[in-house]
Short mmCIF file of C-alpha atoms in Angstrom, two decimals:
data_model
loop_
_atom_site.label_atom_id
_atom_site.label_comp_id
_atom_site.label_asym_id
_atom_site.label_seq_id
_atom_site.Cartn_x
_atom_site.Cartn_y
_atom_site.Cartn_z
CA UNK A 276 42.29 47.88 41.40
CA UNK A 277 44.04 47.54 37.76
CA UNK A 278 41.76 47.90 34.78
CA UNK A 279 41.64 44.94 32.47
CA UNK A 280 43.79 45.29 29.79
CA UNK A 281 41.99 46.21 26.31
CA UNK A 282 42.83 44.11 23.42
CA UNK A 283 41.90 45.01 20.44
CA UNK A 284 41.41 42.07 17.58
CA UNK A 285 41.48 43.23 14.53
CA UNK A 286 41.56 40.70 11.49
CA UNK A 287 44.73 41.35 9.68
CA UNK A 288 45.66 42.01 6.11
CA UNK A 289 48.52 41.45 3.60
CA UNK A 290 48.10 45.05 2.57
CA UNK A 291 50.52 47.14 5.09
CA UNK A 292 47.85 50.21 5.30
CA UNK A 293 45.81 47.91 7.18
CA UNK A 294 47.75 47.34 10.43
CA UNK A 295 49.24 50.97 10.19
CA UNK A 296 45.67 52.29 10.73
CA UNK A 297 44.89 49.92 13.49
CA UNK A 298 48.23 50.76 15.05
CA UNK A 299 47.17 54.51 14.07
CA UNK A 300 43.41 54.05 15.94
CA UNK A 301 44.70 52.34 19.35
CA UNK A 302 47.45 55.29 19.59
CA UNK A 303 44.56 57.24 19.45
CA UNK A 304 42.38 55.31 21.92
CA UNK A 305 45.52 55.39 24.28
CA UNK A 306 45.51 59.44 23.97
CA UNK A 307 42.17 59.48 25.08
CA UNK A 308 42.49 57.19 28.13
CA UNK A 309 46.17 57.37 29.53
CA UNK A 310 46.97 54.91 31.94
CA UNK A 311 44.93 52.51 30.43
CA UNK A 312 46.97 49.25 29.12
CA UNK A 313 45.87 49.14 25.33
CA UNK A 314 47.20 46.20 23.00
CA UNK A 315 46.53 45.01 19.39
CA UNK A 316 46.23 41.64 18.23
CA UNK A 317 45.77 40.07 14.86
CA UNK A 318 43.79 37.15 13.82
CA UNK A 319 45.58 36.48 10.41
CA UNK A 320 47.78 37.68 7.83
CA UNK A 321 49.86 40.32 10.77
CA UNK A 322 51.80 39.90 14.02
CA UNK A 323 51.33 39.79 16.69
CA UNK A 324 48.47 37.32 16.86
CA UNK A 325 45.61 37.33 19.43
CA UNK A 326 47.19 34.20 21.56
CA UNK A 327 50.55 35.41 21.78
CA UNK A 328 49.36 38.67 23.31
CA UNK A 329 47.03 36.71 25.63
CA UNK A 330 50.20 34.82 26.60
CA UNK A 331 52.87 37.51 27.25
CA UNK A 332 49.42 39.40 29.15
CA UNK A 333 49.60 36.10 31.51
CA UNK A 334 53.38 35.74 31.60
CA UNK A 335 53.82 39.24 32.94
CA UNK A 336 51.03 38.49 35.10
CA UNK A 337 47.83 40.42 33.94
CA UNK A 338 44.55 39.28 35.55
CA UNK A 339 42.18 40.57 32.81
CA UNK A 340 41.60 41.22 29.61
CA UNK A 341 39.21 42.64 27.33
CA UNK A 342 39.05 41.28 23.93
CA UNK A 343 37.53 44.14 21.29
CA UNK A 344 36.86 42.93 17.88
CA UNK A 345 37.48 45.55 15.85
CA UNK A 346 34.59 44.41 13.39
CA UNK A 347 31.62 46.57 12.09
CA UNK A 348 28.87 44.32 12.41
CA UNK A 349 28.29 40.78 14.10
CA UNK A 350 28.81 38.15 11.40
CA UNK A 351 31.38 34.91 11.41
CA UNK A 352 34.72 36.44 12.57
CA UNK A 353 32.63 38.01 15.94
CA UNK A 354 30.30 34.71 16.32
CA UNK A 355 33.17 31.88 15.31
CA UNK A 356 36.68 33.03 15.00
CA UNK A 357 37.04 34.90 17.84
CA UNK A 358 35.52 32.85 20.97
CA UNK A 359 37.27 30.14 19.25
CA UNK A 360 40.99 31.87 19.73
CA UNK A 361 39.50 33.31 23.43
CA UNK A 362 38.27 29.77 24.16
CA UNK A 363 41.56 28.13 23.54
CA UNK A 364 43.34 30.91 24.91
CA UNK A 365 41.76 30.15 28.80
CA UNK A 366 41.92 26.86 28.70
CA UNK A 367 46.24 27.51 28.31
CA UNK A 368 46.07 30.42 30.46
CA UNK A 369 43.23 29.76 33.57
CA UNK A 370 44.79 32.70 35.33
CA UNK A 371 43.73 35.57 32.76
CA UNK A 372 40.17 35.97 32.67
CA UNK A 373 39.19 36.91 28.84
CA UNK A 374 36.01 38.45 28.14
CA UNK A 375 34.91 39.54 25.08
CA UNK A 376 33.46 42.93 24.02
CA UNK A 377 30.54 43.80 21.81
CA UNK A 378 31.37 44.42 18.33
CA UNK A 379 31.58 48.43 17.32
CA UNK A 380 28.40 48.86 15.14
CA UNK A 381 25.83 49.64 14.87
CA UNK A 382 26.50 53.19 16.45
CA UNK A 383 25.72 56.90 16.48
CA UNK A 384 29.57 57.27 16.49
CA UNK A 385 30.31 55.37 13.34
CA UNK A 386 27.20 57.38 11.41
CA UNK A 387 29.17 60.86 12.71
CA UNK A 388 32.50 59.44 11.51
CA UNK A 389 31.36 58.62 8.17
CA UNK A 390 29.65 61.82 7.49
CA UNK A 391 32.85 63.70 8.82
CA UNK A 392 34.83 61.51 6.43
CA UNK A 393 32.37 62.97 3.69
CA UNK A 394 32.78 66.43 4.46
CA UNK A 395 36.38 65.93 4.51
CA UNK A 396 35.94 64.82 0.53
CA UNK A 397 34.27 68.05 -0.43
CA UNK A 398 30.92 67.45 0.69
CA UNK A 399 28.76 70.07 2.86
CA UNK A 400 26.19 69.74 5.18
CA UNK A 401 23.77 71.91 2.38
CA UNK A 402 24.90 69.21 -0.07
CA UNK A 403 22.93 66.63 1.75
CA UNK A 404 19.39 67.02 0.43
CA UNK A 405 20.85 66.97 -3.07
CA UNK A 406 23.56 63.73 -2.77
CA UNK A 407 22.74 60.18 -3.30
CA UNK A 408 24.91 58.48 -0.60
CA UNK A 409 26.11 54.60 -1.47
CA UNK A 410 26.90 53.33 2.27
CA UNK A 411 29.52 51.07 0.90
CA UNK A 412 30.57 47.65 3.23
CA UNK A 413 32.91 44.88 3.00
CA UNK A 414 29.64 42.52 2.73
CA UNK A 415 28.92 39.46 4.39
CA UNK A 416 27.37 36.23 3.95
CA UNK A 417 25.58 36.37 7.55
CA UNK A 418 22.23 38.02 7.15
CA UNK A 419 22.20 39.39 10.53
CA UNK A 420 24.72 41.64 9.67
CA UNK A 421 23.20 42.09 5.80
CA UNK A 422 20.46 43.96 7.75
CA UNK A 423 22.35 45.51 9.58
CA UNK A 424 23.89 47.39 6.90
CA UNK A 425 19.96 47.89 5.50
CA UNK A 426 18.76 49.79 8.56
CA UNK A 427 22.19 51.74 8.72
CA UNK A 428 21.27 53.10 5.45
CA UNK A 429 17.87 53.81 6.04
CA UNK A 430 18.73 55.84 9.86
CA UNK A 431 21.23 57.88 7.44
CA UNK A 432 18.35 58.67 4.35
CA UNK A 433 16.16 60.35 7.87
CA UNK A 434 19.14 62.55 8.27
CA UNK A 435 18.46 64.45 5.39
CA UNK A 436 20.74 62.85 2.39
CA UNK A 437 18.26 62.89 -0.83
CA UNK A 438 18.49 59.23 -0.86
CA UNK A 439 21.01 56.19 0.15
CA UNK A 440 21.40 52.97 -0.52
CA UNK A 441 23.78 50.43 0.72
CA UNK A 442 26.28 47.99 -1.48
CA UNK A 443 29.07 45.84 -0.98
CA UNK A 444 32.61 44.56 -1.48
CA UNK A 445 31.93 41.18 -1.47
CA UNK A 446 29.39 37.90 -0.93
CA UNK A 447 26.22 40.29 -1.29
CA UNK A 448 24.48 42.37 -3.68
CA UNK A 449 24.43 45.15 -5.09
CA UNK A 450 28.12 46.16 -6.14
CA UNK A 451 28.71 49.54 -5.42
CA UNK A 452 28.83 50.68 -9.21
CA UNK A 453 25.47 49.00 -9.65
CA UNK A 454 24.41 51.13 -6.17
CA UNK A 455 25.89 54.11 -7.88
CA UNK A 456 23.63 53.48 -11.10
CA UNK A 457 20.53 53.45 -9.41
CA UNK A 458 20.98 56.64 -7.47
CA UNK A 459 21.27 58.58 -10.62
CA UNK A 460 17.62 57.67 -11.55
CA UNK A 461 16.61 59.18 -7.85
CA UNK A 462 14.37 61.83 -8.32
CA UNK A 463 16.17 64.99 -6.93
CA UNK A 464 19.96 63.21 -6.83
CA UNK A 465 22.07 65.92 -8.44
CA UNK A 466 25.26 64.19 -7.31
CA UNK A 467 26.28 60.04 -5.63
CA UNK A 468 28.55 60.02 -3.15
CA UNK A 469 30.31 57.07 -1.93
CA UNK A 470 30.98 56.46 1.81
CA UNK A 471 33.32 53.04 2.80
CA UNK A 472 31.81 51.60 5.84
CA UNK A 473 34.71 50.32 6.75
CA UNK A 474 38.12 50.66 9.17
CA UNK A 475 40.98 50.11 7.01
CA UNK A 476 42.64 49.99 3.98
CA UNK A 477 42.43 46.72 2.02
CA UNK A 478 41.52 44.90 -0.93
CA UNK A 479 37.66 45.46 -0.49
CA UNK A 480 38.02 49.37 0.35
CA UNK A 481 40.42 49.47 -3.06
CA UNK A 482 37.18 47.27 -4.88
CA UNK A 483 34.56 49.91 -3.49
CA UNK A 484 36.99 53.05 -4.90
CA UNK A 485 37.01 50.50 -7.95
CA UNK A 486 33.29 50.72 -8.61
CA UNK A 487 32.93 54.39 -7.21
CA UNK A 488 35.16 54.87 -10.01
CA UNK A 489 33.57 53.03 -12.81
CA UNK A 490 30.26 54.05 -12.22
CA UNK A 491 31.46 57.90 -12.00
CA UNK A 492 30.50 58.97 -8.51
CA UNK A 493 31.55 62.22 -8.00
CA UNK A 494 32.79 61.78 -4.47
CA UNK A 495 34.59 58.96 -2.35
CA UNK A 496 35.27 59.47 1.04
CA UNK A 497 38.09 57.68 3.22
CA UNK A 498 37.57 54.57 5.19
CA UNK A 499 36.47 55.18 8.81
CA UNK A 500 39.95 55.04 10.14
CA UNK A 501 41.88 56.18 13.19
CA UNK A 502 38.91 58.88 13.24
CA UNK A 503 38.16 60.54 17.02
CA UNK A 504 34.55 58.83 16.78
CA UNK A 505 36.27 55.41 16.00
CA UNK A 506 38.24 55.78 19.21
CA UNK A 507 35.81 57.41 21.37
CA UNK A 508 33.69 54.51 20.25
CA UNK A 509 36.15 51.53 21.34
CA UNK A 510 36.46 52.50 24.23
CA UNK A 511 32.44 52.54 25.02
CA UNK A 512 32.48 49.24 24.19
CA UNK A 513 35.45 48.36 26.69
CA UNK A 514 33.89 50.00 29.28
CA UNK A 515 30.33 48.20 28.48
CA UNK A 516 32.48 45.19 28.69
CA UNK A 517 33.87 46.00 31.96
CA UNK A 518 30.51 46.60 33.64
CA UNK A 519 28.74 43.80 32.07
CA UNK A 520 28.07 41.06 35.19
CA UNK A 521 30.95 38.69 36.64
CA UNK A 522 31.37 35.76 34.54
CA UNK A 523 29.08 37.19 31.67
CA UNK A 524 30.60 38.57 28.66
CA UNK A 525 29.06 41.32 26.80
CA UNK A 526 29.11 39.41 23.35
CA UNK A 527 28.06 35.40 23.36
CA UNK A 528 31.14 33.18 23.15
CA UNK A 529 29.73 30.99 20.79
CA UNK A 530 28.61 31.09 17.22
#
């Protein structure tokens, strides 16, 4: 029997780094799993979108599909935009059964990717009992995934960082300069490090490096990228996906 395709939906950005790393992160995904049909769709802003994969799928007659948003937490693009696209896209094409996948966090994988990204900026494991960590997101008017991001932080503070505190790009508060501020009156914080909790490249990772900056953080760390924990992790979802009951998807296609 054929596996169903993965499709992985990732939101699209005007900045070019953005689809390069998602390009970057399925080539990845496809190392780990040859044989497995891996494709990338974009909701805005980069091409191709999410229906026109879904259609050339159908055309060259693919039965399934999973769709894997390529989002961090559950908020409006995983609850709304999404089983909107996947909704219209089965009513056009009844043949290709669509079901969509969990989003990626929250995850043991992400929290190992991000502290791999900090190491890779100069940080130590001995540094951790000494660094106040600022777990950085895009932010989010939903507060599902505001608290989210909350109990992230506080599962990272039990593995031994002095203290952390989470901030964000956008819609919620703090910034991550004013997250920055307040880890320098930690007792014990001899140095803030920032870590984006984020995939890509884009105008809210460039805002976070922004604030690291201005509020003199002494280390930034990359986004989360095509990182082997990123990949490893996509493809737990898929297979989640795949085993979750006939005619049941494994995230609730509807806001």
């Amino acid at each position: 029997m054929t596996a169903p395709v993965l499709l992985v939906v990732a939101h699209g950005s005007r900045d070019p780094r953005h689809a390069a790393t998602v390009h970057a992160l399925t080539a990845r995904v496809r190392s780990l799993r040859p044989g497995l049909r891996v494709e990338t769709g974009f909701l805005e802003f980069n091409a191709p979108s999410v229906p026109r994969v879904l259609e050339r799928l159908a055309a060259k007659g693919a039965g399934e599909a999973v769709a894997l948003p390529l989002l961090l937490t559950r908020a409006f693009h995983a609850k709304s935009d999404i089983p909107s696209v996947l909704e219209g896209a089965r009513t056009r094409l009844p043949r290709l059964s669509v079901r969509q996948a969990a989003v990626l966090g929250p995850s043991p994988l992400l929290n190992s990717a991000l502290e791999q990204r900090l190491y890779a900026a100069g940080l130590s494991p001995a540094d951790k009992g000494s660094t106040g960590l600022v777990l950085a997101s895009a932010g989010s008017t939903d507060p599902e995934a505001i608290a989210v991001i909350a109990e992230i932080a506080r599962e990272l503070r039990h593995t031994g960082w002095c203290a952390v505190r989470p901030a964000f790009a956008s819609a919620s508060l703090p910034r991550t300069a004013d997250a920055v501020r307040a880890l320098r009156a930690e007792q014990g914080v001899r140095r803030v490090a920032v870590a984006p909790y984020v995939i890509a490249p884009g105008r809210l990772p460039d805002r976070i490096a922004a604030g690291a900056a201005e509020a003199g953080a002494e280390v930034l760390s990359g986004v989360l990228g095509a990182s082997p924990e990123l990949a490893r992790l996509l493809l737990t979802r898929y297979d989640e996906a795949v085993r979750a009951p006939a005619g049941r998807a494994a995230e609730p296609l509807s806001a």
